[in-house]
Short mmCIF file of N, CA and C in Angstrom, two decimals:
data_model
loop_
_atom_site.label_atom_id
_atom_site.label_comp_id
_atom_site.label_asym_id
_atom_site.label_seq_id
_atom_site.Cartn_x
_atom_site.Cartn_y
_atom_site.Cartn_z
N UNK A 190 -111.73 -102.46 122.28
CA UNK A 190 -112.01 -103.81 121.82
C UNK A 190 -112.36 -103.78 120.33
N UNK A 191 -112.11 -104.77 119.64
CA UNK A 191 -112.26 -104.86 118.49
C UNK A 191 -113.86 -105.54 117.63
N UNK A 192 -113.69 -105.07 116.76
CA UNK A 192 -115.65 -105.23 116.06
C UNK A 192 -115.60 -106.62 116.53
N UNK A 193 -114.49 -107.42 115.53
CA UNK A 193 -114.79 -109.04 116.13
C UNK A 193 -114.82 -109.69 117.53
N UNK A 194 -114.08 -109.02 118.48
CA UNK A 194 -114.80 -109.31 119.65
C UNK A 194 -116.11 -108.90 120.09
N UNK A 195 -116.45 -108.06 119.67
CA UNK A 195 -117.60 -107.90 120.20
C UNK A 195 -119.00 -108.69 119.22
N UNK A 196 -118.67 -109.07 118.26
CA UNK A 196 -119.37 -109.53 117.67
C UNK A 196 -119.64 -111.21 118.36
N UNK A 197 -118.21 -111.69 118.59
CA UNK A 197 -118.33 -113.05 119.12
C UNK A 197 -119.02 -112.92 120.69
N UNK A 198 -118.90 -111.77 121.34
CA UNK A 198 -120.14 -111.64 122.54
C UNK A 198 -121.50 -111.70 121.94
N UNK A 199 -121.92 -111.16 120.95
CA UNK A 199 -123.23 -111.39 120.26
C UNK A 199 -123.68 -112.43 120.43
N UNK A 200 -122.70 -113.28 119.31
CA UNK A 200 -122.96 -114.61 119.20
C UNK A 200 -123.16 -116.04 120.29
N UNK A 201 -121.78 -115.26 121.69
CA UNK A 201 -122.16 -116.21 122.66
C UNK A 201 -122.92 -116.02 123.68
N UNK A 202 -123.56 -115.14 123.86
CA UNK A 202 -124.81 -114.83 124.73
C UNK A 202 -125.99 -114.73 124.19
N UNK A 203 -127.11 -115.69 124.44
CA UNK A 203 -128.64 -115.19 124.01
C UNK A 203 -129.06 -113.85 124.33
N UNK A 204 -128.58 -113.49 125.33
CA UNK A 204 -129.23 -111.88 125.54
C UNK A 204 -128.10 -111.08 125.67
N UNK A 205 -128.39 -109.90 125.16
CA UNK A 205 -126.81 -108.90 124.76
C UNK A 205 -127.08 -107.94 125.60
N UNK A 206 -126.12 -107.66 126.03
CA UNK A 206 -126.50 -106.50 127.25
C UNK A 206 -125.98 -105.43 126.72
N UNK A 207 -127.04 -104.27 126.83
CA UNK A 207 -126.98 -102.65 126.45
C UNK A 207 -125.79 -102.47 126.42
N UNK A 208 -125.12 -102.10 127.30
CA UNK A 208 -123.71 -102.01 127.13
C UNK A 208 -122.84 -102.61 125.76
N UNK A 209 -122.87 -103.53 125.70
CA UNK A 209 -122.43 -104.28 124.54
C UNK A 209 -122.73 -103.95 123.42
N UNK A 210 -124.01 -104.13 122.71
CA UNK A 210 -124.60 -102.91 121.79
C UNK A 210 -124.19 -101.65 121.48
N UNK A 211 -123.77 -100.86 122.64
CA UNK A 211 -123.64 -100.08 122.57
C UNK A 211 -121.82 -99.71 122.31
N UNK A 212 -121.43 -100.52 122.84
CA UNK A 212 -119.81 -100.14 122.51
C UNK A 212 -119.19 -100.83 120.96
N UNK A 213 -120.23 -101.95 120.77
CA UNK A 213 -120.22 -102.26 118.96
C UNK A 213 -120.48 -100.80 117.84
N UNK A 214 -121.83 -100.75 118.23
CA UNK A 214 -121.78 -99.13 118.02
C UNK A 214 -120.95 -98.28 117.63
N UNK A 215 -120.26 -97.78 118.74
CA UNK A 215 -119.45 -97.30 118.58
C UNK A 215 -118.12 -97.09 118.27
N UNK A 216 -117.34 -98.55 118.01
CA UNK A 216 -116.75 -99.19 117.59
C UNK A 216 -116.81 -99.07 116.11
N UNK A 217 -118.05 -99.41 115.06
CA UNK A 217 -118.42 -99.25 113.87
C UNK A 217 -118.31 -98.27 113.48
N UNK A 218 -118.95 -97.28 114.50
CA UNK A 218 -119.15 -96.06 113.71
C UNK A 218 -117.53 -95.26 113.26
N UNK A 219 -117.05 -95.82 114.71
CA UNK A 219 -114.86 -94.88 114.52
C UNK A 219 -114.60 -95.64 113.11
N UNK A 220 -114.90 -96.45 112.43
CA UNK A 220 -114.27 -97.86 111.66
C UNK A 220 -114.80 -96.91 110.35
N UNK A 221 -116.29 -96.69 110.22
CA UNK A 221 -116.71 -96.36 109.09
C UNK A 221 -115.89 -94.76 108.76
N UNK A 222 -116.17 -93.90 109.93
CA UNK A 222 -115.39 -92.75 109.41
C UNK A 222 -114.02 -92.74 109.49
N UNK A 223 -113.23 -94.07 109.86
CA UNK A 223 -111.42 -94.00 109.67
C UNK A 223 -112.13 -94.24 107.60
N UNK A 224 -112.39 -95.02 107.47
CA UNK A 224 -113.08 -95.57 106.26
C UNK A 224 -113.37 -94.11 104.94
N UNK A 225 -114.23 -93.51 105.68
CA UNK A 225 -114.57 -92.31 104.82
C UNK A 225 -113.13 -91.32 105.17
N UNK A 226 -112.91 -90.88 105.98
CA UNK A 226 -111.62 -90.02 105.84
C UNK A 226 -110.78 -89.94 105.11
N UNK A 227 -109.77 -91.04 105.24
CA UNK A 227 -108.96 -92.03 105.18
C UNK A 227 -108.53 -93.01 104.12
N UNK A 228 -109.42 -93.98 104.11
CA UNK A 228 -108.81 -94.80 103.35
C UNK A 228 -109.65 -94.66 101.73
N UNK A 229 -111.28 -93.91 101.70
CA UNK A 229 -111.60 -93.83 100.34
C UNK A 229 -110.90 -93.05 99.72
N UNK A 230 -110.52 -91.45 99.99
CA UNK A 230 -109.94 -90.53 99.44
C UNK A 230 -108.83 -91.00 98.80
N UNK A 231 -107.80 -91.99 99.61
CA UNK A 231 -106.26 -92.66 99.10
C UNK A 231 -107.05 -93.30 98.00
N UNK A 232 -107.60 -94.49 98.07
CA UNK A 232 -108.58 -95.08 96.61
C UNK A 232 -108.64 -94.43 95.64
N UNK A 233 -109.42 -93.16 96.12
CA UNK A 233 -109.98 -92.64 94.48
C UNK A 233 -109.03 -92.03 94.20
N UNK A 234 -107.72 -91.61 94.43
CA UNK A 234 -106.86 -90.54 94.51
C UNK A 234 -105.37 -92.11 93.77
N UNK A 235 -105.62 -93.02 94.06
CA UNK A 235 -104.61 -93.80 93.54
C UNK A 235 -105.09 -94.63 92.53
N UNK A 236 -106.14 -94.70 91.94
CA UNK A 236 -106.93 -95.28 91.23
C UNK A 236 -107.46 -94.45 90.03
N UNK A 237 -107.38 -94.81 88.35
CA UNK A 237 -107.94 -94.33 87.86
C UNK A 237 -109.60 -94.64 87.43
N UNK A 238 -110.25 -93.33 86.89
CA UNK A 238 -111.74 -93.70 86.99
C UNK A 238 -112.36 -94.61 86.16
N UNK A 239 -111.63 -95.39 85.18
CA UNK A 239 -111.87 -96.61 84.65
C UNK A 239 -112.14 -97.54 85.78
N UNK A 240 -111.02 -98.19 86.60
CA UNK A 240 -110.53 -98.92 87.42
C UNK A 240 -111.48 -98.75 88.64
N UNK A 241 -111.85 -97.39 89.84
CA UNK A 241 -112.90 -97.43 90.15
C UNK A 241 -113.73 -97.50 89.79
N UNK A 242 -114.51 -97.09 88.74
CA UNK A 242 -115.70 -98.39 87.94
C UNK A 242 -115.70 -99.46 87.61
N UNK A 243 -114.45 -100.45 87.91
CA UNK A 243 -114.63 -101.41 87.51
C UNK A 243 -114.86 -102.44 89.04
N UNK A 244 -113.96 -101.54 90.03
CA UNK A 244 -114.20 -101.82 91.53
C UNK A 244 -115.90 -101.28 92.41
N UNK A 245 -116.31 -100.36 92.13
CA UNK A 245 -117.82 -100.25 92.08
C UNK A 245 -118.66 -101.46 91.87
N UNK A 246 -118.54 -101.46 90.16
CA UNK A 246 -118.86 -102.70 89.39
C UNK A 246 -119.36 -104.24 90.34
N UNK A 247 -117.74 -104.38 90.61
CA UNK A 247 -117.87 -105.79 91.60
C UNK A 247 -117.74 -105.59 93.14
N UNK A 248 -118.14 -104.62 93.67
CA UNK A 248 -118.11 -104.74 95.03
C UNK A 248 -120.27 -104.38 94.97
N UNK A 249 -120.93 -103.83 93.98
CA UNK A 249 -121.71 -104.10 94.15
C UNK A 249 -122.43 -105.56 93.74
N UNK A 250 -121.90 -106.38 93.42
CA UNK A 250 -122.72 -107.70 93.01
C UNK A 250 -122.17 -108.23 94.42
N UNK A 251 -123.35 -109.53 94.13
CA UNK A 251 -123.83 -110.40 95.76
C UNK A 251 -122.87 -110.95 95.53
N UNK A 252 -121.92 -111.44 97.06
CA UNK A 252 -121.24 -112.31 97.15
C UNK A 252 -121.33 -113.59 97.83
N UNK A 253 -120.58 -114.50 97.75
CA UNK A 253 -121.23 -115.79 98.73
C UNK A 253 -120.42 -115.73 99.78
N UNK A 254 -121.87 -116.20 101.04
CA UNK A 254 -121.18 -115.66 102.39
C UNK A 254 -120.31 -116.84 102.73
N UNK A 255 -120.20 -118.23 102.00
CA UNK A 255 -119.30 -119.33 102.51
C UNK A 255 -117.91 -119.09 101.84
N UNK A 256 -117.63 -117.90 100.90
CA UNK A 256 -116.33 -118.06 100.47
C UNK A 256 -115.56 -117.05 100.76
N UNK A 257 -116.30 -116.50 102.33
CA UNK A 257 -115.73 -115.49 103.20
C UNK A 257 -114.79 -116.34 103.94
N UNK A 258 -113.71 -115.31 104.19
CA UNK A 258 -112.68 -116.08 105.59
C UNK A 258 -113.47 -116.34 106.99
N UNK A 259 -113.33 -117.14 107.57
CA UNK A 259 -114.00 -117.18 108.99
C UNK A 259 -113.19 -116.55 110.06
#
């Protein structure tokens, strides 16, 4: 199952059952290390180090959460 399904179980149940929690979990965690493996190495490896500093730069400033896709 996918993060966003399980996220919309979050959202439609007041009480989340262990299970659920727990397979978000783990769900995140496969996501973050496809993430670190995977897709940063291609980044820094196709990107020069100007350009990742300039992507650093703006992925650390706040963004607004209403001009996210829903």
């Amino acid at each position: 199952m996918t993060i966003r399904h399980h996220a919309t179980e979050l959202e439609r149940h007041a009480e989340t059952p262990l299970e659920t929690l727990h397979a978000l979990g783990g769900v995140l965690g496969e996501h973050v290390r496809l993430e670190e493996r995977e897709l940063f190495p291609r980044i820094e490896a196709a990107l020069p180090a100007d350009a990742l500093a300039r992507l650093a730069d703006a992925l650390s400033q706040p963004s607004d959460p209403s001009s996210r896709p829903a």
